[in-house]
Coordinates of N, CA and C in Angstrom, one line a residue:
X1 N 132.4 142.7 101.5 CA 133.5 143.5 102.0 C 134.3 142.6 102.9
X2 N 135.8 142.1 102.3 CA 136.2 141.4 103.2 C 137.2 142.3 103.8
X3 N 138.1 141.9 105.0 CA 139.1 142.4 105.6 C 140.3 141.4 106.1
X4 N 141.7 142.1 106.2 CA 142.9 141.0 106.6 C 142.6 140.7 108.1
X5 N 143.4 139.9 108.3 CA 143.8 139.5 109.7 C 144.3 140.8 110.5
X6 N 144.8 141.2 109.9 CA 145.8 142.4 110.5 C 144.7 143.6 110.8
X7 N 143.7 143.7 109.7 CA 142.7 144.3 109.9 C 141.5 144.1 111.4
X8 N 141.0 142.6 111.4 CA 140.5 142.1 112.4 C 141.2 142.6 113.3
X9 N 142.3 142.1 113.9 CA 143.1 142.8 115.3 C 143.1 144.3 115.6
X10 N 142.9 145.2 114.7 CA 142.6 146.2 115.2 C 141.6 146.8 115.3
X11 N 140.2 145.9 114.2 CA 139.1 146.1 115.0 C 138.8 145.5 116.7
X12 N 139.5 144.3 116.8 CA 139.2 143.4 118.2 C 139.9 144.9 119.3
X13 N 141.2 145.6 118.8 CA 141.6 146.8 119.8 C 140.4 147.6 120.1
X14 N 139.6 148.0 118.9 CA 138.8 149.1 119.0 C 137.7 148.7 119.5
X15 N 137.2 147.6 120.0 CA 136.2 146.5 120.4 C 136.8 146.4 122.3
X16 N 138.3 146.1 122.0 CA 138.2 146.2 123.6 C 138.4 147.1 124.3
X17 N 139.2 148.1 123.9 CA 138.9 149.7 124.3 C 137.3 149.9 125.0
X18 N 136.7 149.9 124.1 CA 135.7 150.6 123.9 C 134.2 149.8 124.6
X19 N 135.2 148.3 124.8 CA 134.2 147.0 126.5 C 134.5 148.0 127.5
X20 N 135.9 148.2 127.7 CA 136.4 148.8 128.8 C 136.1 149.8 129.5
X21 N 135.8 150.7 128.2 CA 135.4 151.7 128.8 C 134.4 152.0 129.9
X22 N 133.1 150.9 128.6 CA 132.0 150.7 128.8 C 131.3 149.6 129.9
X23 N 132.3 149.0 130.3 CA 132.0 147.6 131.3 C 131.2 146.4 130.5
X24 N 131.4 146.1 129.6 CA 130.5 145.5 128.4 C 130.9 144.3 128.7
X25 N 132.5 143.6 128.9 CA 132.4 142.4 129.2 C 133.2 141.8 128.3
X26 N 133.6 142.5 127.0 CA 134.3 141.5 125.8 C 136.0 141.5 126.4
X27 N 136.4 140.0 126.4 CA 137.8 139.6 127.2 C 138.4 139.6 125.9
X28 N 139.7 139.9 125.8 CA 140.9 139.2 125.0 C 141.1 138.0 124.9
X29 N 140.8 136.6 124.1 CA 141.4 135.8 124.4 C 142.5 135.1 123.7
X30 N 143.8 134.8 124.7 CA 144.7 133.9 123.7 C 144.7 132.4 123.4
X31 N 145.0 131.8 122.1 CA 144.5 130.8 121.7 C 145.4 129.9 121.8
X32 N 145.7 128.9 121.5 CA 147.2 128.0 121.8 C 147.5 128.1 120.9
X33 N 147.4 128.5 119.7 CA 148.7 129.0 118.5 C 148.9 130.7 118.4
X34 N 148.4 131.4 120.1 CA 148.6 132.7 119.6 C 147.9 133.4 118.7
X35 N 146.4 133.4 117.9 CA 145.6 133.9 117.8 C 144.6 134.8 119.1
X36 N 144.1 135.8 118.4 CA 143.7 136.3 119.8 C 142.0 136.2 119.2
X37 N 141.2 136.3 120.1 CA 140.0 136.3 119.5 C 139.0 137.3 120.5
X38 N 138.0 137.2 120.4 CA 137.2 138.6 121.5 C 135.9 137.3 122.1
X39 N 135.7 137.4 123.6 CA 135.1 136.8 124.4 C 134.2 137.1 124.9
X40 N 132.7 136.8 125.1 CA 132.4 137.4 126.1 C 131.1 136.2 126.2
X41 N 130.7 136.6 128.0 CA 129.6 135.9 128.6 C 128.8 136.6 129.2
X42 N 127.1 136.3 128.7 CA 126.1 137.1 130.0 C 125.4 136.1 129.9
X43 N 124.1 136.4 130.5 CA 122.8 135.8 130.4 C 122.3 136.4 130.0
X44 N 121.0 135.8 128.8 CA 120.3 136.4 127.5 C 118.9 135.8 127.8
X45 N 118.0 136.6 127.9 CA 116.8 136.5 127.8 C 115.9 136.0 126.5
X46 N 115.1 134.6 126.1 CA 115.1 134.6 124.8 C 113.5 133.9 125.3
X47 N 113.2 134.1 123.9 CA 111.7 133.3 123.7 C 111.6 131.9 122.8
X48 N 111.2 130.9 123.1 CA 111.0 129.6 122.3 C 110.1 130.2 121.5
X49 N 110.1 130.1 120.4 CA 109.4 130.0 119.3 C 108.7 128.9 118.9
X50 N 107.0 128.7 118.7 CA 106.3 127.4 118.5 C 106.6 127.3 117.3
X51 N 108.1 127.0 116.1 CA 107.7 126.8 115.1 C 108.5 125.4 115.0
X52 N 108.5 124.9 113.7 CA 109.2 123.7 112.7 C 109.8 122.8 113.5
X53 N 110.7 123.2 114.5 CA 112.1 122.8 115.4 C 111.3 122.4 116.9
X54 N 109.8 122.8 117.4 CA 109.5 122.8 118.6 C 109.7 121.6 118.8
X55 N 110.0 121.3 120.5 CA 110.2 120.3 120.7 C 110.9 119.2 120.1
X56 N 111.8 119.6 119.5 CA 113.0 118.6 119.0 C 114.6 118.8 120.4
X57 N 114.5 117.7 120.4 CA 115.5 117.9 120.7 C 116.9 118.7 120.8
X58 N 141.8 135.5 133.8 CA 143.4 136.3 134.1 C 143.2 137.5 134.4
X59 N 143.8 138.2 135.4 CA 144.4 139.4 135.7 C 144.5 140.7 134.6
X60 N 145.0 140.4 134.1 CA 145.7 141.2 132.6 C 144.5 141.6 131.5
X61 N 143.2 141.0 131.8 CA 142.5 141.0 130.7 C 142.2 140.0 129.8
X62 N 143.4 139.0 129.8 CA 143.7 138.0 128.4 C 143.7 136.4 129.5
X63 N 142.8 136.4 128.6 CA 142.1 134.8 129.2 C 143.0 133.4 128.1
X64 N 143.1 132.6 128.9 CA 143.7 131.4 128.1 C 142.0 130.6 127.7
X65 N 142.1 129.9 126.7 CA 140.7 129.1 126.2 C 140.7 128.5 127.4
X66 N 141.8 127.5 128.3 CA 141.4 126.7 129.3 C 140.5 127.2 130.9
X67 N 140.8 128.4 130.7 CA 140.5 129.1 131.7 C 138.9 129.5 131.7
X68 N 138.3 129.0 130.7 CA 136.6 129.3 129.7 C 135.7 128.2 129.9
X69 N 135.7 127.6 131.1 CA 134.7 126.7 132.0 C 133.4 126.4 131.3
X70 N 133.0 125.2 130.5 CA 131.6 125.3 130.4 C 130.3 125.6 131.7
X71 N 131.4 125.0 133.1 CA 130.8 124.8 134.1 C 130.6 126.2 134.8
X72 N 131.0 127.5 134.3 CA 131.1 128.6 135.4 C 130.4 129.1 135.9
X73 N 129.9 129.4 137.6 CA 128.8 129.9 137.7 C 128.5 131.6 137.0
X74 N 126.7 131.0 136.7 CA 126.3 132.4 135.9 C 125.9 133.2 136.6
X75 N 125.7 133.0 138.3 CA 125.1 134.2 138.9 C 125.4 135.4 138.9
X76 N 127.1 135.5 138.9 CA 127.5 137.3 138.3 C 127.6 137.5 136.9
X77 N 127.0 136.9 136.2 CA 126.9 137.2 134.7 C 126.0 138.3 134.6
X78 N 126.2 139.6 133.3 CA 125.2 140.6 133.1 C 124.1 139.8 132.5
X79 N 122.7 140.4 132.6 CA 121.6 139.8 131.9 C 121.6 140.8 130.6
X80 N 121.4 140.1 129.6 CA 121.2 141.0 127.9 C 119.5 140.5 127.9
X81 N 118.6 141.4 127.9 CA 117.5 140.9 127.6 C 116.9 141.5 126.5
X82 N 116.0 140.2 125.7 CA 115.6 140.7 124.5 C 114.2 140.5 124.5
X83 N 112.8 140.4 124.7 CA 111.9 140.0 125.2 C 111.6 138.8 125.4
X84 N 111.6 138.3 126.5 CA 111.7 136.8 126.7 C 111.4 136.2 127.9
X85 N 111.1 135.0 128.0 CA 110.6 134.0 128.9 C 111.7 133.3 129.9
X86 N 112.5 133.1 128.8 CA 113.5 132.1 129.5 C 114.9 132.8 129.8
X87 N 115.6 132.3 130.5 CA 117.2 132.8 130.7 C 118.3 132.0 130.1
X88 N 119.0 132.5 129.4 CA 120.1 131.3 128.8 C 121.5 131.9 129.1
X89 N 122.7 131.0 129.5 CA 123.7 131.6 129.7 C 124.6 131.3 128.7
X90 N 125.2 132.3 127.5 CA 125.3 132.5 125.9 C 127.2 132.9 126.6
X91 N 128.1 132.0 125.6 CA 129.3 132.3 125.7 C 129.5 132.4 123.6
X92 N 130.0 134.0 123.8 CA 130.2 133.8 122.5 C 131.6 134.5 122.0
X93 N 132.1 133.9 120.9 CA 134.1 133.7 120.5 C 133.3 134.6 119.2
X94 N 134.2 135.9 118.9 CA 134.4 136.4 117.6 C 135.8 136.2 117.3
X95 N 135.4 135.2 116.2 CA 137.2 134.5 115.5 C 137.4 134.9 114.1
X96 N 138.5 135.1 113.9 CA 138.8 135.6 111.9 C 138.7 134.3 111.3
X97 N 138.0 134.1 110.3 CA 138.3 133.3 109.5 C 139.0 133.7 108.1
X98 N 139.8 132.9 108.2 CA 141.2 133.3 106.8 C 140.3 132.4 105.5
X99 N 139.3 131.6 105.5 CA 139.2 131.2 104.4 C 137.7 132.1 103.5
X100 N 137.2 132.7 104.3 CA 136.2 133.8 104.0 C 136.6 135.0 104.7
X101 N 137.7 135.7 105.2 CA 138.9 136.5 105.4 C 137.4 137.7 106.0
X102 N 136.6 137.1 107.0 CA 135.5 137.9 107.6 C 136.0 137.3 109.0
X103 N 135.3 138.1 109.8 CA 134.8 137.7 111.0 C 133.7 136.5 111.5
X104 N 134.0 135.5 112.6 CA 132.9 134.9 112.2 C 132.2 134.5 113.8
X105 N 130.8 134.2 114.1 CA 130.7 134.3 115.3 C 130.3 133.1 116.0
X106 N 131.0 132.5 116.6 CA 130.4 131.1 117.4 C 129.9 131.4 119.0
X107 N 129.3 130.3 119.0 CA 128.5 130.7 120.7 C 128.2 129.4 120.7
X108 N 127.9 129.0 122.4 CA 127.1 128.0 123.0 C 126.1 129.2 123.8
X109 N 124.9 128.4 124.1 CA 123.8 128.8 124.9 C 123.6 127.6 125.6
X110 N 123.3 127.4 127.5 CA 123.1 126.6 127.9 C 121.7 126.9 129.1
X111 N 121.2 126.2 129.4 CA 120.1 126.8 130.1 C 120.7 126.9 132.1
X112 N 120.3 127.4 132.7 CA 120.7 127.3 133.8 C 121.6 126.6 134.6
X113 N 120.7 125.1 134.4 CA 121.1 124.2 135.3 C 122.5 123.6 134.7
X114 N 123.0 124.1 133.5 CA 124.2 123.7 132.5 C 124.0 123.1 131.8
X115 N 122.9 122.6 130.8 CA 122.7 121.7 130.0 C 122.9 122.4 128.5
X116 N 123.9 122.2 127.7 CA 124.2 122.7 126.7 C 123.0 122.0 125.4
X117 N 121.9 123.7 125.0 CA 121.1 123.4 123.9 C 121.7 122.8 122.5
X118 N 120.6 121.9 122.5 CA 120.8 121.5 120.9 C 121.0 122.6 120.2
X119 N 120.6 122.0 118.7 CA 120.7 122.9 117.5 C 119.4 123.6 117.6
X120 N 118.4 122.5 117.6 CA 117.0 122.5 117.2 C 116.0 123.6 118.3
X121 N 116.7 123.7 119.5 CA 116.4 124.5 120.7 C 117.3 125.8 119.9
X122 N 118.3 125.8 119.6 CA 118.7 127.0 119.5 C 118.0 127.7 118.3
X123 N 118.3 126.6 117.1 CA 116.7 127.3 116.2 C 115.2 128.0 116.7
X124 N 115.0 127.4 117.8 CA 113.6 128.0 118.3 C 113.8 129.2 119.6
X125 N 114.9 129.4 120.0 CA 115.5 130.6 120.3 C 116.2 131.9 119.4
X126 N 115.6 131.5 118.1 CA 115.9 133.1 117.7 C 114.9 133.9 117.0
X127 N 115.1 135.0 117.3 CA 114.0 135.9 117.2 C 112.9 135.6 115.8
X128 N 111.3 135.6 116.2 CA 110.4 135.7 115.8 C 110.5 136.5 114.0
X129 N 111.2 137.4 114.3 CA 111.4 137.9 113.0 C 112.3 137.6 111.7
X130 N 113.4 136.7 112.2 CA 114.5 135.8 111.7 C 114.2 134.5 111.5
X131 N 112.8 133.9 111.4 CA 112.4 132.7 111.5 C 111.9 132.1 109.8
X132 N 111.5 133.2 109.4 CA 111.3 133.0 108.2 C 112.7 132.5 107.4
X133 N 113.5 133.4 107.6 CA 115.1 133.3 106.7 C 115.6 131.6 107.2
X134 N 115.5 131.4 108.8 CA 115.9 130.3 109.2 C 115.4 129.2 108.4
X135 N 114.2 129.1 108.2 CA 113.0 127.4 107.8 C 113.9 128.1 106.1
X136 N 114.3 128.8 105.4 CA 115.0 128.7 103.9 C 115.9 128.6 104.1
X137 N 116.8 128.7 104.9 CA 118.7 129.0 104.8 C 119.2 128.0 105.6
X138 N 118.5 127.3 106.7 CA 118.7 127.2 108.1 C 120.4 126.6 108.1
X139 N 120.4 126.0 107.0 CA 122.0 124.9 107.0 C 123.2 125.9 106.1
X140 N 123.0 127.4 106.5 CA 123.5 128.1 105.6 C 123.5 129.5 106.3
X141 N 122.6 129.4 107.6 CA 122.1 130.4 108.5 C 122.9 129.9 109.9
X142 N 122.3 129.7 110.4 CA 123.0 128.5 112.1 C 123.4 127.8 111.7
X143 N 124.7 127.0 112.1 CA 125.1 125.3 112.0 C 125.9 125.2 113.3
X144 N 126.2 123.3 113.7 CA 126.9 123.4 114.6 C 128.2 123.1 114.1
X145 N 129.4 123.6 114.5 CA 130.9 123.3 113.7 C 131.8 122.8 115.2
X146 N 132.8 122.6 114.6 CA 133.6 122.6 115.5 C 134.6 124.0 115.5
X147 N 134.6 124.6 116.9 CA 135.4 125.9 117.1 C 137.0 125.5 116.4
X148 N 137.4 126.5 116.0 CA 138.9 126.4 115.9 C 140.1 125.7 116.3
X149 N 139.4 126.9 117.3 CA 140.6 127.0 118.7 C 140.8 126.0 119.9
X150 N 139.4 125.5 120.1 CA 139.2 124.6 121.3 C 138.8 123.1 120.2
X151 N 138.5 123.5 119.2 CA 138.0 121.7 118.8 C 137.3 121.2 119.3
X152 N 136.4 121.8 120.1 CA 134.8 121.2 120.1 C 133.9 122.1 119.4
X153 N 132.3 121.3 119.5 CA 131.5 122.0 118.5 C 131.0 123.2 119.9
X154 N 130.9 124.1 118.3 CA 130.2 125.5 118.9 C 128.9 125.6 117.8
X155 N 128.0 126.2 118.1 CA 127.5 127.2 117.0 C 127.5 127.6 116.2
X156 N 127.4 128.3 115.4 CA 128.1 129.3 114.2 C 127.2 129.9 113.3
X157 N 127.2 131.4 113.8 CA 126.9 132.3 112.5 C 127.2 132.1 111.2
X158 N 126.9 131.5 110.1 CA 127.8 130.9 108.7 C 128.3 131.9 108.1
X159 N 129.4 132.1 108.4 CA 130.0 133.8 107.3 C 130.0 133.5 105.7
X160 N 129.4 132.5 105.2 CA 129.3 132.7 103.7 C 127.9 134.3 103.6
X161 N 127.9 135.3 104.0 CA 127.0 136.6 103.5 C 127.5 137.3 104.4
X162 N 129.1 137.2 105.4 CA 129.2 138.3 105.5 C 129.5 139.3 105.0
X163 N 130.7 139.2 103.6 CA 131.0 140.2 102.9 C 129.8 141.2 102.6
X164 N 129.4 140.0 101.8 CA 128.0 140.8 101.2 C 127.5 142.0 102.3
X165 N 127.3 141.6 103.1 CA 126.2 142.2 104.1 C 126.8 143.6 104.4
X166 N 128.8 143.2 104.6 CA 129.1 144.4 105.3 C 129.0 145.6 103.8
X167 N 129.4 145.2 103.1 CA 129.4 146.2 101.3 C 128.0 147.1 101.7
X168 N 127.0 146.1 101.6 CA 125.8 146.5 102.0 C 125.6 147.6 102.6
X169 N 126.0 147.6 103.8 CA 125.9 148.4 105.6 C 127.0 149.6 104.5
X170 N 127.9 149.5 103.6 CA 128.9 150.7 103.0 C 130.1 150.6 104.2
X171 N 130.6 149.7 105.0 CA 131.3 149.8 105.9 C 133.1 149.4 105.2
X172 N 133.9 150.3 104.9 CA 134.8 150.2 104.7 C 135.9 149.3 105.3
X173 N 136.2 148.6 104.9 CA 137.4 147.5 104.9 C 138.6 148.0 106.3
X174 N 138.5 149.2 106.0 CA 139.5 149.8 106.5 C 139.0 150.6 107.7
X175 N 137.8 150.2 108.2 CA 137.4 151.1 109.5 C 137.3 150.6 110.3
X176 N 137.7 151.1 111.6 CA 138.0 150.3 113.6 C 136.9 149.8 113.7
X177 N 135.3 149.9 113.4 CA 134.1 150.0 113.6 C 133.6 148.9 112.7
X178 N 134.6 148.1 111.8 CA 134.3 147.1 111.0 C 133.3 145.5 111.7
X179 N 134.0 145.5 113.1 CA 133.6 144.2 113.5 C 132.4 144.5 114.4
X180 N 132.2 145.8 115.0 CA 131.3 146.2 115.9 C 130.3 146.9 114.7
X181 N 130.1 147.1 113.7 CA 129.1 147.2 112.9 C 128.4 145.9 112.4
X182 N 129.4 145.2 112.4 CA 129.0 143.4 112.0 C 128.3 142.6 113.3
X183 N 128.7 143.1 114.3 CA 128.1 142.6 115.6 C 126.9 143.1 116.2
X184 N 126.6 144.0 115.4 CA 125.5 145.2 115.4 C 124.0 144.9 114.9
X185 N 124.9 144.4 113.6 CA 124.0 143.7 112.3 C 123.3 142.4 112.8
X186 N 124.5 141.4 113.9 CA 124.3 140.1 113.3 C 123.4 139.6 114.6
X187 N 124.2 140.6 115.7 CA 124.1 140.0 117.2 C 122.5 139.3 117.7
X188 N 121.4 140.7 116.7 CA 120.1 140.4 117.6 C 119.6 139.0 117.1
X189 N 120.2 138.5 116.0 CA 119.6 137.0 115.6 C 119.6 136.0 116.9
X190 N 121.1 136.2 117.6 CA 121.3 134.9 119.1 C 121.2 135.6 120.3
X191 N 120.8 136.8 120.2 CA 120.2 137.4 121.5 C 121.7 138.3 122.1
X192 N 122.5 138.4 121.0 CA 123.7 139.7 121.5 C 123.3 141.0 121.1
X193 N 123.9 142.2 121.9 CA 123.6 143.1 121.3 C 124.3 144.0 121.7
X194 N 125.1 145.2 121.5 CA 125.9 146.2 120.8 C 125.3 147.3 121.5
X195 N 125.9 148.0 122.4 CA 125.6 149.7 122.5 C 126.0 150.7 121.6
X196 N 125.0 151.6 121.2 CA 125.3 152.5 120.4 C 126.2 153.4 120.8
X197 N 126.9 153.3 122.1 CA 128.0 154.2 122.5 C 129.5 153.4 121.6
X198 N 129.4 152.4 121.1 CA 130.3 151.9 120.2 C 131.0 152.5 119.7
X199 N 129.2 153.6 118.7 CA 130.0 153.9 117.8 C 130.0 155.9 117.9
X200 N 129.9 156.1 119.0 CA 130.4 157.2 119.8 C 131.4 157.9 119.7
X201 N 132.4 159.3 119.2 CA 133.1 159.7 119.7 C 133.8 159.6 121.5
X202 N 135.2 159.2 121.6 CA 136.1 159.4 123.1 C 136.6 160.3 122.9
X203 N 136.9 161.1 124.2 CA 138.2 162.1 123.9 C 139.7 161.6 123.6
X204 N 140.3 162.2 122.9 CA 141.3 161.7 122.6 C 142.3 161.4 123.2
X205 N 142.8 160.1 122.9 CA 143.9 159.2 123.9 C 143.1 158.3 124.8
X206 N 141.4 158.5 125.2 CA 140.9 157.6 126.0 C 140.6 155.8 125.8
X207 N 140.3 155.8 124.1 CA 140.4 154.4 123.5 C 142.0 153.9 123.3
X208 N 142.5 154.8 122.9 CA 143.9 154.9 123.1 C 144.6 154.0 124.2
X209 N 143.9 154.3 125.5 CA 144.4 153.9 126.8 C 144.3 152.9 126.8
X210 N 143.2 152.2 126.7 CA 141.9 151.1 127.1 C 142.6 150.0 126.0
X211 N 143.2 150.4 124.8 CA 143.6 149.7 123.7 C 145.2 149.3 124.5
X212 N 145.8 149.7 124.8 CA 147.0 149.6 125.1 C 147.0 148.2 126.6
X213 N 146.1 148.7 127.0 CA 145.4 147.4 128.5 C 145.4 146.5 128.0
X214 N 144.5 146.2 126.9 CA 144.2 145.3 126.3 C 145.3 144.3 125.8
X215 N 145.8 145.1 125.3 CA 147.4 144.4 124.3 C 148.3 143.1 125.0
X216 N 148.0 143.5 126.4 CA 148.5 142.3 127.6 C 149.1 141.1 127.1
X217 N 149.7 140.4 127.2 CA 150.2 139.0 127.0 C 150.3 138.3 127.8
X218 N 149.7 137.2 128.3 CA 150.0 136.4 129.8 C 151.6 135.8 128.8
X219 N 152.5 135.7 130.1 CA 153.4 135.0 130.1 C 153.7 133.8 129.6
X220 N 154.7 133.5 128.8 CA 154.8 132.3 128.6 C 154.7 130.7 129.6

């Protein structure tokens, strides 16, 4: 199930409403060609996995990419914990991709002290139950790319199965809940994860509001 651009943007409204409300943390961000994309940073609680890969190597709401510090201190970061040992400080960009016309999710994970993980660390940071899929897909599952927007490498969720997935889930093309169902689906693989107040009834005009905040434009 794929969806337009035009589509995306109004899930990213119904996404940041619905941060806002909730204190969740997802930023607006604008891109230097004027795309907007959805942002956010905590710290994530994760477990190394002893498998295959061990031991290998603004004001307004609307953030500019330059303003997105690899260096930023994480001590007011929320912690996302998923059962885990370690602490990782996870910055992750949901961007449209127009050539598989999905959503698609990049992230860095860096450990404390700022040292941005490999691939092969990041492989062994995802959940115990996703490890199987990883050692068959892995170059088709995780890769590292280069982001868009910024042109360095990020991460990346591979959207070749998102359609699929979302058809799957029955989630209509045409619903606000499109990208927050996909984030729902995908998040627990890198240690993100989604309140079920998401997908909650507001009183009416309250997403409304929170949507409209959002909409901001830093100045030219």
């Amino acid at each position: 199930m794929e969806i337009s651009c035009e589509q995306f943007q109004r899930c990213l409204d119904y996404l940041f409403a619905y941060s806002n409300r909730l204190g969740d943390g997802w930023q607006k961000c604008l891109s230097g060609r004027s795309e907007v994309h959805a942002v956010k940073e905590c710290l994530v609680q994760v477990t190394a996995n002893a498998g295959p890969y061990s031991g290998a190597s603004g004001d307004d709401g609307l953030l500019e990419d330059s303003e997105l510090s690899d260096e930023d201190d994480s001590s007011s970061l929320p912690v996302v914990s998923t059962s885990a040992t370690d602490t990782r400080r996870c910055v992750y960009h949901v961007v449209y991709s127009p050539s598989y016309r999905v959503p698609v999710l990049y992230f860095n994970m860096y450990s404390l002290d700022g040292k941005l993980l490999s691939l092969e660390e990041v492989w062994n940071a995802v959940p115990e139950h996703f490890q199987a899929r990883l050692r068959d897909e892995r170059w088709t599952f995780i890769t590292q790319q280069e982001h868009p927007y910024l042109g360095r490498p990020f991460f990346q969720l591979h959207p070749c199965k998102t359609a699929s997935l979302m058809e799957s889930l029955q989630c209509s093309s045409s619903s606000n809940h499109y990208v927050c169902a996909w984030l729902s689906a995908i998040g627990a693989v890198v240690g993100l994860s989604l309140s079920p107040s998401y997908f909650m009834p507001v009183r009416d005009g309250a997403a409304g509001a929170h949507g409209a905040e959002s909409e901001q434009r830093n100045p030219p």
